Every structure is written in C-alpha cells, then in structure tokens.
Tab-separated table of C-alpha atoms in Angstrom:
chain	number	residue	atom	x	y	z
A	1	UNK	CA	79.467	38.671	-34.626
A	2	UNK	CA	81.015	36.832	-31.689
A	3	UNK	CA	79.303	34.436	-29.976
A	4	UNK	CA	79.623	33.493	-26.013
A	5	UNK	CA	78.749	30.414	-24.579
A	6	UNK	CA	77.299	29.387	-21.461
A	7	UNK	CA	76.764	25.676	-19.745
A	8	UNK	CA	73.968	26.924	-17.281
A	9	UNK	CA	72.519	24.697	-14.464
A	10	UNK	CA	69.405	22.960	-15.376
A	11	UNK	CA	66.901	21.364	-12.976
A	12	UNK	CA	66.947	17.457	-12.431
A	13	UNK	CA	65.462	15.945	-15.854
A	14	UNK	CA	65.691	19.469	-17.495
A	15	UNK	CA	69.277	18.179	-18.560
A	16	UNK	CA	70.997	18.926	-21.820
A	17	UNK	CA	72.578	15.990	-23.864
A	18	UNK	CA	75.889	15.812	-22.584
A	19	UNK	CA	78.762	18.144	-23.627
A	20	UNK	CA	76.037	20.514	-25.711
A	21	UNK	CA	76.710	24.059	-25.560
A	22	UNK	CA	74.157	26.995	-25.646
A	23	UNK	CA	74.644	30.192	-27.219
A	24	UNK	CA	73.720	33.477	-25.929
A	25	UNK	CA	73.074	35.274	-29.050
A	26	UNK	CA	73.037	33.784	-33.033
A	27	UNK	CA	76.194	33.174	-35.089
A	28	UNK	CA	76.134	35.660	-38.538
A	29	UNK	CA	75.351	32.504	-40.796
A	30	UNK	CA	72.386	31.306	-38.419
A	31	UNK	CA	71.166	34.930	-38.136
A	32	UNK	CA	70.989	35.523	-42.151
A	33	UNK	CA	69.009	32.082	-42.267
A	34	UNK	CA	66.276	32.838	-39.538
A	35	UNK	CA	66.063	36.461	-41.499
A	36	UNK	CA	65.039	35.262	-43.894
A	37	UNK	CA	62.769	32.293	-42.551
A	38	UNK	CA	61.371	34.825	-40.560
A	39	UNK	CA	60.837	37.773	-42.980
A	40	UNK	CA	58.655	34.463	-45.167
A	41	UNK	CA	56.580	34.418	-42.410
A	42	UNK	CA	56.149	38.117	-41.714
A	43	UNK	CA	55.052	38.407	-44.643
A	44	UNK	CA	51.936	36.018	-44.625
A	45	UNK	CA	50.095	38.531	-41.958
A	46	UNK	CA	48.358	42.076	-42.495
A	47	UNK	CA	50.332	42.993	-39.106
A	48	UNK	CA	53.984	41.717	-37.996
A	49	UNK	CA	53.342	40.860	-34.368
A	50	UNK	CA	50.762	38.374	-35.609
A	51	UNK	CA	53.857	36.023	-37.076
A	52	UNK	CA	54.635	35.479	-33.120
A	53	UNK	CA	52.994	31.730	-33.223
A	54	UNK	CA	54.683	30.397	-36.030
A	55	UNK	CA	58.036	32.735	-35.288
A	56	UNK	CA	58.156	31.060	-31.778
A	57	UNK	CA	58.132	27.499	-33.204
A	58	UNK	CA	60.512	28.887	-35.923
A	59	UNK	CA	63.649	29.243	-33.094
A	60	UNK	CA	62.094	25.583	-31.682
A	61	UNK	CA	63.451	24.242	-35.304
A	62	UNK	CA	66.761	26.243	-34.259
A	63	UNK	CA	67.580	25.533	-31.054
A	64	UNK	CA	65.014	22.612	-29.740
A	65	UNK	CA	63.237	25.042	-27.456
A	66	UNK	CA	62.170	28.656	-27.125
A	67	UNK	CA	65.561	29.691	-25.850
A	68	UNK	CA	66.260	33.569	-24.331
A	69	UNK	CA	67.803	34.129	-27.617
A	70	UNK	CA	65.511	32.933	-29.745
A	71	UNK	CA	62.871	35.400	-27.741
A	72	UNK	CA	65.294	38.206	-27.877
A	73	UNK	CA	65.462	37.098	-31.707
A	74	UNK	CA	61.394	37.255	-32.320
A	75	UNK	CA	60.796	40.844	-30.153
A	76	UNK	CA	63.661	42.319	-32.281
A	77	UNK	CA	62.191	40.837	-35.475
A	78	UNK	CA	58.635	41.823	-34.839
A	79	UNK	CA	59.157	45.264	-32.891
A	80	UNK	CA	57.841	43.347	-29.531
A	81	UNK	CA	59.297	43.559	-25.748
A	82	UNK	CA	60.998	40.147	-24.684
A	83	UNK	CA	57.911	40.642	-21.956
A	84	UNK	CA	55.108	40.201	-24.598
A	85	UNK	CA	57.380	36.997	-26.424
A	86	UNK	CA	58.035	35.423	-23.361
A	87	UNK	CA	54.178	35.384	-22.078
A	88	UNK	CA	52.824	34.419	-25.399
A	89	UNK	CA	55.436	31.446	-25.076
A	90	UNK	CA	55.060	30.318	-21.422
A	91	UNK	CA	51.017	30.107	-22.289
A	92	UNK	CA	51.063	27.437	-25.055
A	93	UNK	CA	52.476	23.848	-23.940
A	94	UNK	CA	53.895	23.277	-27.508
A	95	UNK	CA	56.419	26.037	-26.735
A	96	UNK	CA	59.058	24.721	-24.506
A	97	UNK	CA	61.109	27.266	-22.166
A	98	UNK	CA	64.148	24.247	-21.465
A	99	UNK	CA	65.932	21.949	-24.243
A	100	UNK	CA	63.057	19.327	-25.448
A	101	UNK	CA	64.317	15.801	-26.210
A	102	UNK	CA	64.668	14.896	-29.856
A	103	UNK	CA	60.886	12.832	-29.404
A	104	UNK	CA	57.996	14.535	-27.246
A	105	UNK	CA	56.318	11.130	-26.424
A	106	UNK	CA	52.412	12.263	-24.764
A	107	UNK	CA	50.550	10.079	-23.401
A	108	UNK	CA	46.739	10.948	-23.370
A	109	UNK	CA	45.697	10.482	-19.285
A	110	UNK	CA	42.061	12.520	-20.105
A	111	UNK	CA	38.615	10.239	-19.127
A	112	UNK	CA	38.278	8.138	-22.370
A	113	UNK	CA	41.780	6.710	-22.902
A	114	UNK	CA	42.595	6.655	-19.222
A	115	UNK	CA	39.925	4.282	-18.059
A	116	UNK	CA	40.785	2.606	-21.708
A	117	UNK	CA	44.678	2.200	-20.350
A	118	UNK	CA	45.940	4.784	-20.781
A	119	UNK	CA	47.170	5.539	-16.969
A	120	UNK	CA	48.706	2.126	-17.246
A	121	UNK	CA	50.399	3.070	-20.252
A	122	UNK	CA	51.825	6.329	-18.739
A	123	UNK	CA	53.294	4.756	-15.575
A	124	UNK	CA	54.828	2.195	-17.397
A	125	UNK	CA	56.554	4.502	-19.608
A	126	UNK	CA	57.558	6.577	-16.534
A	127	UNK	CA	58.845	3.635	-14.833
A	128	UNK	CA	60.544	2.522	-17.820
A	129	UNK	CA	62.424	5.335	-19.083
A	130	UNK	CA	63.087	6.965	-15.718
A	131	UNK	CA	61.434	10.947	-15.876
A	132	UNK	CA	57.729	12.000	-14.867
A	133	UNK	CA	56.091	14.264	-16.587
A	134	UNK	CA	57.853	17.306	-18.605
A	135	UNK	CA	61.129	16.029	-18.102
A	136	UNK	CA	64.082	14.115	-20.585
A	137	UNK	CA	65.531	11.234	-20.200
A	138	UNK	CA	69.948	11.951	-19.512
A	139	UNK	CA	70.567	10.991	-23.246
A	140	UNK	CA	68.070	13.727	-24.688
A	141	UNK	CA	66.439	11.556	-26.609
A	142	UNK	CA	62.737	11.245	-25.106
A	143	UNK	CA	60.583	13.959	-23.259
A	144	UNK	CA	57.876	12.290	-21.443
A	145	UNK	CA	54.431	14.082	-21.174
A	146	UNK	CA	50.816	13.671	-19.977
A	147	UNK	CA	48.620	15.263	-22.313
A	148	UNK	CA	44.942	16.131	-22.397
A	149	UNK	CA	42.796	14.875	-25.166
A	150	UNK	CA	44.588	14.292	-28.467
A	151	UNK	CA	41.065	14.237	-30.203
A	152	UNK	CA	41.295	10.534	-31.238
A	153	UNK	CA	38.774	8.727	-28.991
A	154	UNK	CA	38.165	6.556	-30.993
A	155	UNK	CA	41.260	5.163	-31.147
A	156	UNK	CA	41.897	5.393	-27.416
A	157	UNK	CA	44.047	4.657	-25.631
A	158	UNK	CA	46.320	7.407	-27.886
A	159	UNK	CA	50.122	8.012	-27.245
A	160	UNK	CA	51.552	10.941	-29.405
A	161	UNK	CA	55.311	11.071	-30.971
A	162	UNK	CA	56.030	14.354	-31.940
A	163	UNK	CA	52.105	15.069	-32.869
A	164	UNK	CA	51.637	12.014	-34.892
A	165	UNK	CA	49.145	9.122	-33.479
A	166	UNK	CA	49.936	5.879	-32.130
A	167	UNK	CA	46.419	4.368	-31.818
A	168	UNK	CA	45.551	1.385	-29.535
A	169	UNK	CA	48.370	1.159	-28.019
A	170	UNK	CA	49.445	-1.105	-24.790
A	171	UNK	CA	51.722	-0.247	-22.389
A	172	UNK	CA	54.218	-3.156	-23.923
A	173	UNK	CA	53.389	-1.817	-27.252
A	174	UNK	CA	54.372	1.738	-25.948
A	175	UNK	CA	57.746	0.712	-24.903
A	176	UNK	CA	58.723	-1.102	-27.651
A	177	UNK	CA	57.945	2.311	-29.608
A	178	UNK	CA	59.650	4.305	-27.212
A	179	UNK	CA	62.771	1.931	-27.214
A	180	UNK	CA	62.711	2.409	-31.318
A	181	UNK	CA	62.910	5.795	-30.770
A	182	UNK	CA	65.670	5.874	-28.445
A	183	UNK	CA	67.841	3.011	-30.627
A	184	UNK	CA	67.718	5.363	-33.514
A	185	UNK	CA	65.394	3.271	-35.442
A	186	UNK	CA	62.786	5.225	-38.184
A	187	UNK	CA	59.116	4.385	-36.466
A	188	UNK	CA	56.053	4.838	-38.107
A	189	UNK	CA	52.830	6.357	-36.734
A	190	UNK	CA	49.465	4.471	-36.814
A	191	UNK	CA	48.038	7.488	-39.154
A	192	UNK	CA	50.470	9.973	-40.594
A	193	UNK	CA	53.756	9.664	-42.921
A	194	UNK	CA	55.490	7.386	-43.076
A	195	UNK	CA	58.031	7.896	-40.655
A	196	UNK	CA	58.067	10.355	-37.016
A	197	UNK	CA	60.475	13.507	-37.407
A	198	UNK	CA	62.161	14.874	-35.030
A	199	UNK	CA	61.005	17.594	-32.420
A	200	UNK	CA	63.254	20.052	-34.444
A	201	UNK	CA	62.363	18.831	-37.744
A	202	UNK	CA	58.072	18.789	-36.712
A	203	UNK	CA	59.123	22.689	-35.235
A	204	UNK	CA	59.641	23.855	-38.404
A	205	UNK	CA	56.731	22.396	-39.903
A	206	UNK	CA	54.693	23.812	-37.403
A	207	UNK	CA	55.913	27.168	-38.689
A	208	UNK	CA	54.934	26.846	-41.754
A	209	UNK	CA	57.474	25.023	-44.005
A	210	UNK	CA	56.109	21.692	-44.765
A	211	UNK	CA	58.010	19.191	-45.678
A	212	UNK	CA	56.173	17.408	-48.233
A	213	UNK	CA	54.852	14.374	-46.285
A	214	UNK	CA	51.333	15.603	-45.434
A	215	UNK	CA	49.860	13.097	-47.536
A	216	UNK	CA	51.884	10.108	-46.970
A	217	UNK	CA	50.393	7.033	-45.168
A	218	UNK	CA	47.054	6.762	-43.723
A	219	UNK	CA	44.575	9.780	-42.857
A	220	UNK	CA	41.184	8.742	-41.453
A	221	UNK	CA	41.174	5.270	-40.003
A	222	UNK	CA	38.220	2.843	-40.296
A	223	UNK	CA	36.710	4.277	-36.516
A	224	UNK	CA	36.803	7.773	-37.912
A	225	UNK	CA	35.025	7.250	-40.656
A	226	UNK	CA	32.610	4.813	-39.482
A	227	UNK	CA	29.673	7.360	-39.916
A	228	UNK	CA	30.201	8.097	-42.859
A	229	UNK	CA	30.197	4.579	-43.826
A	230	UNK	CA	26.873	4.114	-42.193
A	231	UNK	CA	25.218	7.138	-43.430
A	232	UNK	CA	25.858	5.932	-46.905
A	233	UNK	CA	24.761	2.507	-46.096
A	234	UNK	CA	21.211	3.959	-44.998
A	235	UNK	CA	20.474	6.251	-47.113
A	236	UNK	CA	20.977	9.244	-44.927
A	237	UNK	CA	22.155	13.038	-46.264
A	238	UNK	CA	22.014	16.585	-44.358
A	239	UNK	CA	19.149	18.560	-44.543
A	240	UNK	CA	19.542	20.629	-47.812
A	241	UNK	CA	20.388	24.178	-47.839
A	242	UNK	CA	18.666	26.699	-49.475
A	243	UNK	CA	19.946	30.421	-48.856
A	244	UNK	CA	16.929	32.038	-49.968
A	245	UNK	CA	14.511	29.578	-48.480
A	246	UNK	CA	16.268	30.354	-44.403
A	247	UNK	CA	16.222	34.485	-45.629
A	248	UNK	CA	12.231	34.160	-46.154
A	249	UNK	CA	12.420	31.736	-43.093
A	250	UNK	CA	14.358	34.558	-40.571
A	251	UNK	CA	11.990	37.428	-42.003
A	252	UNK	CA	9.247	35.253	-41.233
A	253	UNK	CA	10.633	34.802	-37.738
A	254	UNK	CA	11.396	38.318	-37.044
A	255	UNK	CA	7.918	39.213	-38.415
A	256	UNK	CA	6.432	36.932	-35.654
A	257	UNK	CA	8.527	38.471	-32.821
A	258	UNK	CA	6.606	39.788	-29.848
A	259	UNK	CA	5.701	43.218	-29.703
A	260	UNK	CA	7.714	45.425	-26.854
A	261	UNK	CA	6.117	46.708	-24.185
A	262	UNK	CA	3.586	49.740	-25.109
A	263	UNK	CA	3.348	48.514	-28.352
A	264	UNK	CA	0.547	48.236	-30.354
A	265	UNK	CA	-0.520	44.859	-29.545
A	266	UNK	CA	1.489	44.495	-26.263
A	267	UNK	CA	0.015	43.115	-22.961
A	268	UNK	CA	-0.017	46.225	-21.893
A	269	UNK	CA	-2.938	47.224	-24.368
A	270	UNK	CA	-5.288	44.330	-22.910
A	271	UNK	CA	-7.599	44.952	-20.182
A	272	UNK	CA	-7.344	42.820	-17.534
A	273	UNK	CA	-9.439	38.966	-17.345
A	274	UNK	CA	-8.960	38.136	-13.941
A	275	UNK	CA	-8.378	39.984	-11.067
A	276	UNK	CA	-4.750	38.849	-10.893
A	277	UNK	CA	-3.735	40.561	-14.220
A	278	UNK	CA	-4.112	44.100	-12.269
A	279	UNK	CA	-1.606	45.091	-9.743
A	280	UNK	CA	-3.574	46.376	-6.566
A	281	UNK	CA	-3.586	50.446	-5.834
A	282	UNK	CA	-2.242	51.400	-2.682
A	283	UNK	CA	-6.001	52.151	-1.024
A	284	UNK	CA	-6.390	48.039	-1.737
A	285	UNK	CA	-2.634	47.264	-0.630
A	286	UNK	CA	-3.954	49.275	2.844
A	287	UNK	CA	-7.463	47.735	3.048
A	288	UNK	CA	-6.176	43.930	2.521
A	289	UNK	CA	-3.246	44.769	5.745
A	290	UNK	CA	-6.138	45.912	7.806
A	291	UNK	CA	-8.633	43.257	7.215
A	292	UNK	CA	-5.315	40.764	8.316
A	293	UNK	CA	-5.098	42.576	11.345
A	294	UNK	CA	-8.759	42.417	12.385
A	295	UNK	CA	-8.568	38.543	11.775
C-alpha cells in the first residue's frame, strides 16, 4: 500500500525528534507484523473488544504513542468506532495521544514522597532538563511527568523510568540518572532488571510479550519485606482458615438474625412496658393539645 507522510505542528514541548516523519496509515510489512501481534492478543479474550488495553499499548511499541493510525488500526482490528478507541485511550495516562520521549521519567509529587523530597526532586529535574510536566525535552529523549503514588512508600521519595523504581533518590541523584539516560548510557533501576528499556521496548511488554527479564535483579527490598521479617521473628501467623468451621459460623449467624417485623418473635408481638413503647391514639394526641392550651 502507499504510504503518505505528514510533518504536523506540535505544541511547544510536544516536539518530535528532529527530521522524524509520521505516517498516516501502516506500510504492508508493518501491517502483516501488528496482524499478527494483534490477532495473539485477540485471541487471549472470550470477546475481541476486550484486547483494546493491551492492543492500545501494542501501536505504543510501534509508533511511541497512540497515534490516529494506530487507533484507526485497533477499531478496524477489533470491529470498534475510532470514537470508542480514542476515549478508552485519552482516559488512561499510560496511553499517550503525542510522540513520548524514548524515557518517561515520573516523579512521585503525592503526600509521602513529597514532604520526603520529592517536590524538590521534581523542580530540579524541571529546571534541569528544561519541560514541565507532560512535555519532551527537543532531543526526544526524556518526557518529564508528575505522577501520583507509585505504591513504594517505603522507599519514598520514588522517581519512575519507564515503570521501573528508583528508590531514595535526591534531586542530585535524579539528575545524574536522568543525564545517563540522555548520554545513552544502560541505567539500572533500584528493583527491577537489570537495565531500563525503552518507552517502546516497556510498550510492548505491557501488551503482553515479555521479554524475559521479569526476574532479573532485585524484587522486594529490605523495607518491603520488613513485616515479614518481624512476623517471623515473633512468632506471629494469620488466623487459620477452616472452610467448614466459617460455613457452621455464617449459619450460626444467619440463625441469630432478628426477626422482621410481624414476625413471630418481633417487637411488634410484645406488649408494651412503659408508656413510651405505645404510640398515642388520636383522642390522647387531642386531649394532651388541649390541656397545653388551658396552661
């Protein structure tokens, strides 16, 4: 098929690496691949449209972002409007709707790792690399993000490359990370593999292809597991669990339920103990509004 190409504007820190050329539609070669990618994804779901998550980062791998053809690519694939593609993609921040730098670098600005530096860390890396948040740096190399909580707390202040952790880390120590990144050096998360992919490479993952380095490096840290640790230290296990004991236990219960209303049992079959527990007839409702207007 032929193939036009466009170099459309782009907002200020939006910007495309220089001289890089989009596509408006998929050469035959890059077509036949995503086919197939895409039909090994279909096929893991009782119902096509639900392959749209992993689809969407699928033409991320492709083309660095969720580009117009890369929707018109998924609502073809999975019998879907570009409508329903395009709203499932603008909802989900890991879904990016303008060319992504080659290293998402998040900083973590939520309560914990703020007030633990991580605001500090964020406007130094702003400063430094010259974008705010959402945007990429003229050489394509770093998009710069605040991010809400990376669930690592206990490791805060947290700075994310591409998804993988960078625990502890200092607004000097952040820089010198970032300025790996951009010199083309191979950096290392704190937890992870051994080495941070790249934005296209991590896409692809994300859709389901792994690439064979889940287990490399370290998993849980020392902080993570320091319950654990503890719990073993004292003694201390979770309450055992017997399935027949809680059924005898919730029959019990439901056994011991209060009666409804009318039932046998029910208030409503007690007589009265105090004058209180009756609610007055309309002769006594009359008599106690005359006796207050007499006094």
């Amino acid at each position: 098929m032929s193939v036009e190409h466009a170099d459309a504007a782009v907002p200020h820190g939006h910007g495309r690496v220089p001289g890089e050329r989009h596509a408006t539609g998929y050469d035959d070669e890059t077509r036949a691949r995503l086919t197939r990618d895409a039909d090994e994804i279909v096929a893991r779901y009782p119902q096509a449209r639900s392959a749209l998550l992993p689809m969407l980062h699928l033409v991320q791998s492709e083309d660095g972002y969720v580009s117009p053809r890369g929707i018109a690519f998924c609502a073809a694939h999975l019998g879907l409007t570009t409508a329903e593609v395009s709203a499932v993609a603008t909802f989900y921040t890991q879904y990016k709707r303008h060319p992504n730098g080659t290293y998402t670098v998040g900083v973590c600005t939520n309560t914990l790792c703020g007030v633990m530096g991580g605001d500090a860390i964020w406007e130094e890396l702003s400063e430094h690399l010259g974008v705010g948040h959402d945007e990429t740096t003229p050489d394509g190399a770093i998009t710069l993000e605040r991010v809400e909580c990376n669930a690592a707390c206990d490791y805060a202040p947290v700075m994310m490359v591409n998804w993988e952790f960078f625990d502890e880390q200092t607004p000097a120590s952040a820089v010198e990370v970032v300025d790996r990144l951009v010199a083309g050096e191979p950096v290392a998360p704190t937890r992870g593999p051994s080495q941070v992919g790249t934005f296209k490479e991590i896409s692809r993952v994300l859709a389901g292809f792994p690439d064979g380095r889940a287990d490399e490096g370290v998993g849980a840290g020392q902080a993570t597991l320091r319950g654990t640790v503890l719990a073993k230290e004292q003694g201390w296990t979770a309450p055992s669990f017997d399935a027949d004991e809680r059924a005898a236990a919730a029959a019990a219960q439901a056994d011991d339920a209060a009666p409804e209303v009318g039932d046998e049992q029910s208030s409503a079959q007690h007589a009265p103990t105090t004058p209180a527990d009756s609610s007055p007839t309309g002769e006594q409702r009359k008599q106690k509004s005359d006796d207050a207007k007499e006094s």
